[in-house]
Amino acid sequence: MVEPILFVLMSMAALAGAVTVVAARNPVYSAMGLLGTLFSVAVLYVLQLAHLVAAVQVIVYAGAVLTLFLFVIMLIGVDKEEHWEEPLRYQRSFVAGMAGVVVLMAAGLTFFTDFDWVPAAVGGTDPSRTIGTVQAIAEPMFTDWVLAFEATALLLTIAAAGAIALAHYRRRPH
Amino acid sequence: MITPEISWLAILPELGLALGAAAVLLVEVQWKPRAQVLGMVVAGALTIALAFTVVQWIRAQDAVAGAGQLGDLVAFSRMILMDGFAVFGRFALLVTTAIGITAGWRLIEGLGRRRAEALALILLASAGFSIMVSANNLVMVFLGLEVGSIALYVLAGMTRSSSTSDEAALKYFLLGSFASAIFIYGVALIYAGTGQFEILAIRSFFSAFIVTSPGVILIGIALMIVGLGFKVSAAPFHAWAPDVYQGAPAGFVGYMAAVAKIAGFAAIARILITGLGDLEVNWLPVVAGISALSMVGGSLLALVQADIRRMLAYSSVATAGFVMTGVVGGATSGVLFYVAVYALQLVGSFAVVAAVSGPANSASSMDEYQGLATRSPGLAAGFTILLLGMAGLPLTSGFVAKFGVFSDAWSAGYQWLVIVAVLASVLAFAVYLRVVVNMYMSDAEGPTLEVPDTARWVLMIAAAATIIWGILPGSLLDLASSAFPL
């Protein structure tokens, strides 16, 4: 009984955080909303027995990435005047309406049709595969998924080279 | 002790590209050489990668002919493939990369010390897209897509001196990230529905089971089509294309557009036709609709553009629609042939744009092409051949490609789509003819044009390929038709 209650609570917290990120006018509040979402999702990972992913989520995302965000926000300046004129009027209400329609459709599908969210779960119930310890994740990561793991190295190289390529530009003095 | 399953041959082309990128960066740091030296490093990496794709091709053909094991073509714990389809896609990507770098050489030289990063990013983008065309696992498809796309976002913003380039990069980055997120959501739903990431395993899943309520799988397919449709700039997911094609540095746009199209369509063909072929009743109408919308909408919008780059952008939307008819027809090799042929024409066309209005410039008004035939006869003639090739005039490679995909769609029962496609082709013809008329029938303004040698070579290669494969398509068609997926 604990699991569904925690799930509902944490999902709602995650959603509330996500809404704060886009709705808050002060970017620091947005960052705090993101923090809330990241923490709630970490709890959801624990519910799925993915302990390592949950820990990584808290350490890397909530810890490192969010601090970086806050640094950037502080560097740019929190108290700057912002222009809030929307080029497209009613843009936000339109998006909110669309989101409502999607949620209603999903709810309708779930409750009134024979829609099946997991129609053919063939794998998944093997208990040794559902425990997200470091070992359980490291083994497939460095055997079956080693190529995917190495491919992410390309991403890091691109990030470094791209940052230099974009930031190293100097306007010629005239 | 568990050891990973490693088969080097399957990833040697990508490895060559990645090591080439690393070498370019290190050589630049250590010796700060002239641009030509970096060019030679890049040429070496591309040559090595091409050589390995040839080895892979021989291996794949042997395996299909029965001289080897088909299972040998599935490598790295079924993550990556070297079947004919993957190898042909890799080859097309590498050739496009080589020609794209040549076409953008004047721009790369002009970047000063940032040229090493630009070259490294191009090589890494090609490595990513090369993973994408040969991936058997949807996660690998996503990784390849991201590696390639993120490098392209940076390339779009390389000329920092103009704000349009920044704007193009930012737009491409924001919209592209959304598209990637939508794609990976689709992958997650497919996994929820089938318990599989592997394209080949998904195929066997659907041939073994009939899913009675496939709702979540259908949503997954729809999201994947949206994500990949964005990458190949098919309507209605094309909104970014004109701004990016116009704002990004002309020296890179041809390359960026061409490799994204090759990899995107290879992934679409493999995922939809190979992986989800048994569910085609569900996705065929959607893809046919996207195809029709892209062809008609792209051609109509291209007709009214005053800027040649926006015109080329909308015409590439239309071309995405034409290629999609091949997906509808279930023609994997036809799709690959079309994008390979179109990639060359696109790179060549943007080499012309870069030569006429400067490699870093962003505005390329149609007026600049008035009387181009007197200002630079060679450039105008080459561009005319490429434009006619894109239009699909008989005796050009574009005609062979179009005929191939249209006939497949026709025999698949989508006659209405072929009729729409032929009508849209007529419309597209008017688009390209407008430029040709502009070049030949109006008076020249401005002095004789200085055309860089690199642009001349690129144009000659692209135009020669367009004509040779138009008159004698046999050799490439044979190659493409033995390039079927496992």
XYZ file of C-alpha atoms in Angstrom:
660
model
C 0.000 0.000 0.000
C 2.969 2.286 0.582
C 4.038 2.018 -3.046
C 0.958 3.471 -4.780
C 0.681 6.265 -2.208
C 4.324 7.196 -2.638
C 3.945 6.956 -6.396
C 0.979 9.326 -6.495
C 2.609 11.778 -4.085
C 5.920 11.845 -5.897
C 4.352 12.032 -9.348
C 2.326 15.020 -8.243
C 5.418 16.639 -6.770
C 7.320 15.998 -9.993
C 4.513 17.543 -12.053
C 4.246 20.534 -9.728
C 7.991 21.093 -10.018
C 7.834 20.844 -13.793
C 5.026 23.392 -13.959
C 7.031 25.717 -11.714
C 9.998 25.491 -14.086
C 8.031 26.921 -16.984
C 5.610 29.129 -15.069
C 7.863 30.906 -12.560
C 8.917 34.418 -13.537
C 12.071 34.367 -11.463
C 14.639 31.927 -12.925
C 15.824 30.969 -9.430
C 12.347 29.675 -8.638
C 12.440 27.749 -11.927
C 15.679 26.114 -10.842
C 14.129 25.221 -7.479
C 11.146 23.717 -9.272
C 13.554 21.612 -11.307
C 15.207 20.487 -8.078
C 11.822 19.339 -6.779
C 11.146 17.396 -9.957
C 14.552 15.752 -9.922
C 14.164 14.660 -6.285
C 10.679 13.290 -6.801
C 11.792 11.348 -9.861
C 14.685 9.960 -7.811
C 12.143 8.615 -5.310
C 10.219 7.069 -8.195
C 13.430 5.331 -9.268
C 13.823 3.916 -5.770
C 10.261 2.595 -6.007
C 11.374 0.745 -9.150
C 14.334 -0.680 -7.188
C 16.752 1.301 -9.363
C 18.905 2.429 -6.453
C 21.998 3.368 -8.412
C 20.044 5.457 -10.902
C 18.312 7.190 -8.000
C 21.630 7.979 -6.345
C 23.124 9.201 -9.611
C 20.042 11.323 -10.178
C 20.490 13.063 -6.840
C 24.284 13.421 -6.986
C 24.709 14.354 -10.640
C 21.496 16.157 -11.538
C 20.259 17.639 -8.292
C 23.798 18.193 -7.084
C 26.092 19.098 -9.942
C 23.899 20.094 -12.866
C 21.528 22.217 -10.840
C 24.384 24.035 -9.129
C 25.714 24.798 -12.586
C 22.314 26.162 -13.590
C 22.260 28.386 -10.527
C 25.753 29.660 -11.296
C 24.685 30.571 -14.818
C 21.546 32.284 -13.556
C 23.573 34.283 -11.036
C 26.174 35.191 -13.661
C 23.572 36.472 -16.073
C 21.882 38.374 -13.264
C 18.711 37.496 -11.414
C 17.323 40.969 -10.984
C 17.462 42.038 -14.621
C 14.347 43.483 -16.184
C 12.741 40.946 -18.456
C 10.465 41.515 -21.373
C 7.362 39.470 -21.002
C 5.504 40.542 -24.089
C 4.413 37.475 -25.940
C 4.750 37.690 -29.703
C 1.883 35.225 -30.068
C -1.053 36.166 -27.885
C -2.906 33.452 -25.971
C 0.092 31.188 -26.621
C 0.216 29.958 -23.046
C -3.482 29.364 -22.701
C -3.448 27.506 -26.003
C -0.647 25.242 -24.817
C -2.388 24.699 -21.487
C -5.584 23.775 -23.334
C -3.706 21.318 -25.546
C -2.070 19.739 -22.498
C -5.503 19.383 -20.900
C -6.841 17.672 -24.016
C -3.915 15.231 -24.033
C -4.385 14.400 -20.351
C -8.131 13.926 -20.815
C -7.512 11.695 -23.824
C -5.027 9.572 -21.884
C -7.472 9.283 -18.993
C -10.290 8.389 -21.378
C -8.167 5.756 -23.066
C -7.177 4.248 -19.748
C -10.602 4.114 -18.138
C -13.095 3.686 -20.967
C -11.348 1.520 -23.560
C -9.413 -1.725 -23.442
C -6.210 0.274 -23.864
C -3.306 -1.658 -22.455
C -0.274 0.266 -21.262
C 1.958 -2.788 -21.217
C 0.382 -5.063 -23.800
C 3.100 -7.652 -24.096
C 5.488 -7.509 -21.191
C 7.602 -10.507 -22.005
C 10.693 -9.714 -19.986
C 10.926 -7.758 -16.809
C 9.846 -10.123 -14.051
C 13.241 -11.724 -13.585
C 14.051 -10.425 -10.079
C 17.812 -10.374 -10.648
C 17.251 -7.922 -13.502
C 15.085 -5.558 -11.506
C 17.513 -4.825 -8.714
C 19.455 -1.750 -9.674
C 22.621 -2.225 -7.699
C 25.932 -0.974 -9.025
C 26.912 -4.476 -10.018
C 23.635 -5.226 -11.755
C 24.028 -2.103 -13.860
C 27.765 -2.293 -14.456
C 27.627 -5.789 -15.858
C 25.363 -5.136 -18.833
C 26.881 -1.701 -19.298
C 30.321 -3.103 -19.936
C 29.230 -6.223 -21.807
C 26.091 -5.985 -23.946
C 25.876 -2.214 -23.926
C 29.566 -1.439 -24.186
C 29.197 0.092 -27.641
C 26.428 2.427 -26.487
C 28.559 3.352 -23.503
C 31.509 4.179 -25.742
C 29.326 6.097 -28.188
C 28.467 8.547 -25.424
C 32.177 9.392 -25.343
C 31.698 10.965 -28.769
C 29.071 13.217 -27.207
C 31.510 14.445 -24.575
C 34.136 15.183 -27.239
C 31.557 17.105 -29.248
C 30.569 19.076 -26.162
C 34.182 20.115 -25.532
C 35.028 20.858 -29.161
C 31.714 22.617 -29.708
C 32.101 24.824 -26.639
C 35.540 25.932 -27.819
C 34.333 26.408 -31.383
C 31.523 28.693 -30.272
C 33.225 30.536 -27.421
C 36.679 31.016 -28.896
C 35.447 33.492 -31.493
C 36.936 36.939 -31.092
C 35.486 39.919 -32.890
C 38.311 41.628 -34.752
C 39.128 45.010 -33.225
C 38.467 47.813 -35.694
C 34.807 -13.024 -15.752
C 32.360 -11.845 -18.343
C 33.823 -10.281 -21.440
C 31.982 -8.098 -23.921
C 31.492 -9.361 -27.435
C 33.754 -7.261 -29.625
C 34.069 -7.378 -33.398
C 36.249 -4.543 -34.541
C 35.388 -4.696 -38.224
C 31.814 -3.589 -37.525
C 32.879 -0.259 -36.049
C 36.136 0.445 -37.877
C 34.652 3.178 -40.120
C 33.260 5.041 -37.108
C 36.469 4.438 -35.211
C 38.440 5.895 -38.109
C 36.279 9.020 -38.087
C 36.470 9.458 -34.315
C 40.230 8.951 -34.220
C 40.543 11.339 -37.157
C 38.647 13.966 -35.170
C 40.909 13.423 -32.179
C 43.982 13.613 -34.421
C 42.842 16.912 -35.944
C 42.345 18.444 -32.505
C 45.702 17.203 -31.182
C 47.681 18.189 -34.271
C 46.170 21.666 -34.058
C 47.100 22.016 -30.399
C 50.622 20.708 -30.846
C 51.811 22.280 -34.094
C 49.240 24.919 -35.103
C 49.770 23.922 -38.739
C 48.430 25.420 -41.940
C 44.895 24.467 -42.921
C 46.172 22.120 -45.626
C 47.849 19.903 -43.045
C 44.603 19.499 -41.124
C 42.898 18.808 -44.430
C 45.322 15.990 -45.081
C 44.664 14.461 -41.650
C 40.942 14.566 -42.372
C 41.446 13.102 -45.833
C 43.463 10.293 -44.293
C 40.739 9.492 -41.760
C 38.052 9.517 -44.459
C 40.131 7.294 -46.749
C 40.712 4.760 -43.987
C 37.020 4.771 -43.082
C 36.045 4.314 -46.747
C 38.493 1.441 -47.128
C 36.934 -0.334 -44.166
C 33.425 0.130 -45.536
C 34.610 -1.601 -48.718
C 35.898 -4.515 -46.623
C 32.547 -4.597 -44.790
C 30.709 -4.543 -48.115
C 32.640 -7.562 -49.389
C 31.976 -9.372 -46.119
C 28.256 -8.567 -46.312
C 27.918 -9.722 -49.912
C 29.806 -12.934 -49.131
C 27.525 -13.635 -46.199
C 24.403 -13.098 -48.293
C 25.811 -15.283 -51.063
C 26.280 -18.051 -48.525
C 30.045 -17.900 -48.178
C 29.846 -16.632 -44.617
C 27.538 -16.528 -41.653
C 24.663 -14.041 -41.732
C 25.104 -13.836 -37.972
C 28.562 -12.340 -38.486
C 26.878 -9.200 -39.767
C 25.288 -8.584 -36.359
C 27.986 -7.349 -34.029
C 28.600 -6.035 -30.535
C 25.858 -7.990 -28.769
C 23.436 -7.227 -31.625
C 23.956 -3.469 -31.252
C 25.255 -2.695 -34.702
C 24.979 -4.217 -38.151
C 27.129 -4.426 -41.224
C 24.543 -5.675 -43.666
C 24.462 -4.250 -47.173
C 22.007 -1.525 -46.196
C 24.171 -0.237 -43.346
C 27.366 -0.377 -45.374
C 25.840 1.416 -48.362
C 24.506 4.096 -46.012
C 27.924 4.454 -44.393
C 29.582 4.713 -47.780
C 27.149 7.406 -48.951
C 27.723 9.302 -45.694
C 31.505 9.175 -46.025
C 31.490 10.312 -49.649
C 29.090 13.134 -48.767
C 31.355 14.109 -45.882
C 34.427 14.247 -48.112
C 32.646 16.347 -50.719
C 30.976 18.484 -48.058
C 34.314 19.351 -46.454
C 35.731 20.204 -49.881
C 32.728 22.408 -50.609
C 33.122 24.221 -47.304
C 36.903 24.473 -47.453
C 37.005 28.218 -48.054
C 34.809 28.736 -45.012
C 36.913 26.364 -42.886
C 40.101 28.194 -43.867
C 38.461 31.479 -42.930
C 37.621 30.270 -39.426
C 41.189 30.855 -38.240
C 42.205 28.739 -35.280
C 38.695 27.423 -34.865
C 39.052 25.371 -38.048
C 40.311 22.314 -36.190
C 37.154 22.257 -34.061
C 35.007 22.664 -37.161
C 36.708 19.740 -38.903
C 36.531 17.594 -35.770
C 32.837 18.368 -35.384
C 32.175 17.400 -39.008
C 33.986 14.089 -38.573
C 32.190 13.356 -35.291
C 28.824 14.239 -36.816
C 29.504 11.761 -39.606
C 30.562 9.135 -37.068
C 27.281 9.650 -35.219
C 25.128 9.434 -38.320
C 27.142 6.414 -39.406
C 26.174 4.712 -36.132
C 22.588 5.727 -36.824
C 22.426 4.080 -40.261
C 23.950 0.852 -39.009
C 22.323 0.530 -35.591
C 20.192 -2.494 -34.812
C 19.208 -1.181 -31.405
C 16.844 1.746 -30.965
C 19.058 3.126 -28.202
C 21.982 3.121 -30.616
C 19.813 4.861 -33.205
C 19.096 7.538 -30.622
C 22.737 7.877 -29.618
C 23.830 8.200 -33.226
C 21.087 10.730 -33.842
C 22.191 12.828 -30.876
C 25.921 12.647 -31.652
C 25.231 13.735 -35.216
C 22.624 16.377 -34.439
C 24.480 18.073 -31.588
C 27.547 18.466 -33.776
C 25.331 19.963 -36.485
C 23.782 22.458 -34.038
C 27.270 23.796 -33.330
C 28.220 23.868 -37.013
C 25.092 25.927 -37.726
C 26.408 28.593 -35.361
C 30.036 28.612 -36.473
C 30.076 32.049 -38.082
C 29.660 34.061 -34.934
C 30.024 37.345 -36.791
C 26.456 37.236 -38.075
C 23.479 37.089 -35.770
C 21.492 35.012 -38.275
C 23.955 32.185 -37.745
C 23.422 32.349 -33.986
C 19.691 32.426 -34.554
C 19.839 29.421 -36.851
C 21.924 27.457 -34.371
C 19.633 28.265 -31.454
C 16.459 27.456 -33.377
C 17.938 24.235 -34.680
C 19.136 23.287 -31.195
C 15.862 23.975 -29.378
C 13.568 22.393 -31.938
C 15.994 19.545 -32.570
C 16.217 18.709 -28.867
C 12.436 18.538 -28.680
C 12.366 16.245 -31.702
C 15.013 13.994 -30.153
C 13.051 13.887 -26.900
C 9.907 12.932 -28.802
C 11.829 10.206 -30.617
C 13.234 8.696 -27.420
C 9.769 8.783 -25.840
C 8.571 6.766 -28.811
C 11.410 4.301 -28.281
C 10.447 3.959 -24.613
C 6.828 3.213 -25.528
C 7.891 0.632 -28.100
C 9.976 -0.971 -25.352
C 6.981 -0.900 -23.016
C 4.906 -2.578 -25.695
C 7.308 -5.220 -26.917
C 10.030 -5.538 -24.264
C 12.611 -5.062 -27.014
C 15.055 -2.391 -28.151
C 16.434 -4.394 -31.052
C 14.959 -3.717 -34.454
C 15.416 -7.318 -35.599
C 13.929 -8.635 -32.350
C 10.967 -6.265 -32.715
C 10.384 -7.730 -36.162
C 10.399 -11.282 -34.838
C 8.145 -10.201 -31.974
C 5.500 -8.913 -34.358
C 5.749 -11.894 -36.656
C 5.302 -14.227 -33.675
C 2.559 -12.403 -31.747
C -0.545 -10.492 -32.656
C -1.014 -7.714 -30.145
C -4.717 -7.321 -29.466
C -4.620 -3.836 -27.988
C -1.536 -2.213 -29.483
C -2.415 1.319 -28.372
C 0.860 2.102 -26.648
C 2.844 0.637 -29.543
C 0.955 2.817 -32.000
C 1.679 5.919 -29.931
C 5.319 4.872 -29.869
C 5.418 4.495 -33.659
C 3.747 7.871 -34.100
C 6.272 9.584 -31.816
C 9.206 7.956 -33.614
C 7.832 9.100 -36.975
C 7.552 12.642 -35.616
C 11.115 12.626 -34.278
C 12.677 11.226 -37.434
C 10.389 13.273 -39.678
C 11.818 16.362 -38.038
C 15.371 15.275 -38.789
C 14.660 14.749 -42.492
C 12.572 17.969 -42.559
C 9.330 16.389 -43.713
C 6.193 18.526 -43.463
C 4.592 19.336 -41.043
C 7.816 19.091 -39.010
C 9.828 21.235 -41.402
C 9.440 24.692 -39.801
C 13.095 24.841 -38.775
C 14.513 24.020 -42.199
C 14.191 27.380 -44.017
C 15.609 29.369 -41.098
C 18.508 27.008 -40.559
C 19.336 26.619 -44.254
C 19.274 30.389 -44.562
C 21.075 31.317 -41.380
C 23.780 28.674 -41.084
C 27.057 29.313 -42.954
C 26.616 28.393 -46.614
C 29.789 26.345 -46.613
C 28.272 23.897 -44.124
C 24.581 23.858 -44.976
C 24.909 21.429 -47.879
C 26.809 18.951 -45.734
C 24.482 19.384 -42.746
C 21.331 18.879 -44.732
C 22.706 15.981 -46.764
C 24.044 13.817 -43.938
C 20.972 14.397 -41.779
C 18.781 13.270 -44.678
C 20.826 10.143 -45.413
C 20.915 9.033 -41.790
C 17.318 10.008 -41.076
C 15.913 8.115 -44.019
C 18.114 5.093 -43.370
C 16.727 4.988 -39.820
C 13.143 5.506 -41.011
C 13.482 2.741 -43.582
C 15.071 0.326 -41.151
C 12.726 0.983 -38.233
C 9.483 1.154 -40.182
C 10.025 -1.279 -43.053
C 12.280 -3.821 -41.348
C 11.277 -3.552 -37.703
C 7.603 -2.669 -37.905
C 6.775 -4.091 -41.328
C 4.094 -6.329 -39.844
C 2.237 -3.312 -38.508
C 2.323 -1.451 -41.794
C -1.471 -1.144 -42.009
C -1.147 1.221 -39.084
C 1.710 3.473 -40.204
C 1.421 3.398 -44.002
C -1.466 5.911 -44.180
C 0.363 8.279 -41.807
C 3.610 8.148 -43.770
C 1.686 8.539 -47.033
C -0.042 11.616 -45.617
C 3.247 13.144 -44.477
C 4.713 12.348 -47.873
C 1.876 14.025 -49.789
C 1.892 17.066 -47.516
C 5.672 17.468 -47.845
C 5.667 17.138 -51.624
C 2.822 19.545 -52.286
C 3.529 21.986 -49.462
C 7.277 22.042 -50.047
C 6.941 22.626 -53.773
C 4.285 25.330 -53.380
C 6.284 27.207 -50.756
C 9.518 26.850 -52.724
C 7.807 28.543 -55.649
C 7.278 31.817 -53.804
C 10.673 32.226 -52.102
C 12.831 35.242 -52.903
C 15.927 33.781 -51.277
C 17.677 30.877 -52.973
C 18.536 29.181 -49.687
C 14.943 29.229 -48.497
C 13.973 27.936 -51.917
C 16.442 25.048 -51.546
C 15.137 24.423 -48.016
C 11.542 24.107 -49.148
C 12.601 22.017 -52.117
C 14.375 19.703 -49.687
C 11.094 19.438 -47.776
C 9.478 18.412 -51.044
C 12.279 15.929 -51.691
C 11.748 14.417 -48.239
C 8.173 13.811 -49.400
C 9.329 12.160 -52.616
C 11.676 9.869 -50.699
C 8.825 9.013 -48.314
C 6.890 7.543 -51.240
C 9.672 4.980 -51.333
C 9.118 4.222 -47.650
C 5.428 3.748 -48.438
C 6.395 1.401 -51.257
C 8.571 -0.607 -48.882
C 11.595 0.035 -51.081
C 14.594 0.163 -48.753
C 17.129 0.247 -51.566
C 15.116 2.801 -53.570
C 15.041 5.107 -50.562
C 18.782 4.744 -50.081
C 19.497 5.340 -53.774
C 17.359 8.486 -53.779
C 18.964 10.060 -50.707
C 22.472 9.152 -51.854
C 21.867 10.823 -55.206
C 20.115 13.822 -53.657
C 22.854 14.323 -51.072
C 25.412 14.983 -53.793
C 23.124 17.435 -55.563
C 22.419 19.271 -52.317
C 26.103 19.617 -51.408
C 26.855 20.791 -54.953
C 24.055 23.348 -54.903
C 25.222 24.852 -51.662
C 28.767 24.973 -53.016
C 27.303 27.230 -55.728
C 25.480 29.331 -53.130
C 28.702 29.673 -51.143
C 30.597 30.706 -54.269
C 28.012 33.282 -55.358
C 27.205 34.976 -52.062
C 30.178 34.132 -49.877
C 30.696 31.064 -47.655
C 29.829 32.781 -44.391
C 27.076 35.032 -45.664
C 23.499 34.298 -44.829
C 21.392 36.290 -47.292
C 21.414 34.825 -50.794
C 18.790 36.709 -52.713
C 17.506 35.246 -55.957
C 18.597 38.494 -57.663
C 22.251 37.583 -57.216
C 21.714 34.784 -59.708
C 20.487 37.038 -62.477
C 22.684 36.579 -65.484
C 24.999 34.214 -63.641
C 25.596 32.511 -66.989
C 27.584 35.500 -68.239
C 29.312 36.147 -64.923
C 30.478 32.567 -64.541
C 29.355 30.176 -67.284
C 30.819 27.093 -65.626
C 29.057 27.708 -62.316
C 25.737 28.364 -64.050
C 26.036 25.240 -66.199
C 26.898 23.028 -63.226
C 24.120 24.498 -61.112
C 21.650 23.974 -63.969
C 22.545 20.297 -64.172
C 22.112 19.899 -60.397
C 18.774 21.741 -60.406
C 17.469 19.654 -63.286
C 18.693 16.575 -61.447
C 16.752 17.582 -58.336
C 13.711 18.258 -60.499
C 13.982 14.743 -61.882
C 14.432 15.473 -65.579
C 14.981 12.292 -67.627
C 18.652 11.473 -68.229
C 19.565 12.724 -64.763
C 20.017 10.597 -61.667
C 17.049 12.362 -60.066
C 14.742 10.816 -62.666
C 16.017 7.314 -62.027
C 15.611 7.804 -58.286
C 12.103 9.226 -58.570
C 11.022 6.565 -61.033
C 12.265 3.887 -58.649
C 10.387 5.061 -55.566
C 7.234 5.989 -57.506
C 6.972 2.583 -59.156
C 7.397 0.868 -55.788
C 4.672 3.006 -54.233
C 2.429 2.299 -57.225
C 2.793 -1.464 -56.929
C 2.226 -1.193 -53.167
C -1.261 0.079 -53.944
C -0.709 3.753 -53.278
C -1.673 4.974 -56.736
C -3.142 8.220 -55.384
C 0.152 9.066 -53.756
C 2.048 8.516 -56.999
C -0.399 10.764 -58.845
C 0.086 13.466 -56.212
C 3.847 12.923 -56.444
C 3.888 13.345 -60.217
C 1.822 16.523 -59.966
C 4.140 17.825 -57.244
C 7.114 16.977 -59.474
C 5.689 19.226 -62.175
C 5.324 21.956 -59.575
C 8.894 21.381 -58.365
C 10.034 21.606 -61.954
C 8.713 25.151 -62.111
C 10.650 25.950 -58.923
C 13.984 24.866 -60.347
C 13.316 26.229 -63.814
C 12.739 29.642 -62.301
C 16.353 29.728 -61.108
C 17.665 28.454 -64.431
C 15.702 31.088 -66.345
C 16.994 33.677 -63.921
C 20.572 32.634 -64.606
C 20.367 32.469 -68.380
C 17.630 34.835 -69.529
C 18.409 38.043 -67.679
C 21.191 40.555 -67.950
C 24.261 40.247 -65.817
C 24.788 42.566 -62.912
C 28.196 42.784 -61.343
C 31.647 41.636 -62.360
C 32.873 38.199 -63.357
C 32.680 35.860 -60.422
C 35.775 34.464 -58.749
C 35.027 30.766 -58.199
C 37.270 28.901 -55.737
C 38.853 25.727 -57.080
C 37.292 23.572 -54.378
C 33.800 24.686 -55.381
C 34.648 23.946 -59.001
C 35.723 20.381 -58.174
C 32.684 19.733 -56.021
C 30.412 21.050 -58.732
C 32.120 18.956 -61.388
C 31.862 15.770 -59.319
C 28.219 16.364 -58.396
C 27.200 17.305 -61.932
C 29.105 14.386 -63.446
C 27.477 11.974 -60.972
C 24.047 13.427 -61.766
C 24.494 12.870 -65.493
C 26.387 9.587 -65.433
C 23.954 7.916 -63.043
C 21.121 9.391 -65.093
C 22.280 7.860 -68.352
C 23.874 4.697 -66.960
C 22.190 4.113 -63.608
C 23.023 0.399 -63.680
C 26.136 0.399 -61.544
C 24.717 2.364 -58.617
C 21.300 0.702 -58.902
C 22.950 -2.713 -58.716
C 24.865 -1.632 -55.639
C 21.765 -0.153 -54.024
C 19.628 -3.195 -54.775
C 22.134 -5.507 -53.110
C 22.088 -3.132 -50.152
C 19.067 -4.620 -48.468
C 18.742 -4.822 -44.709
C 18.959 -8.135 -42.863
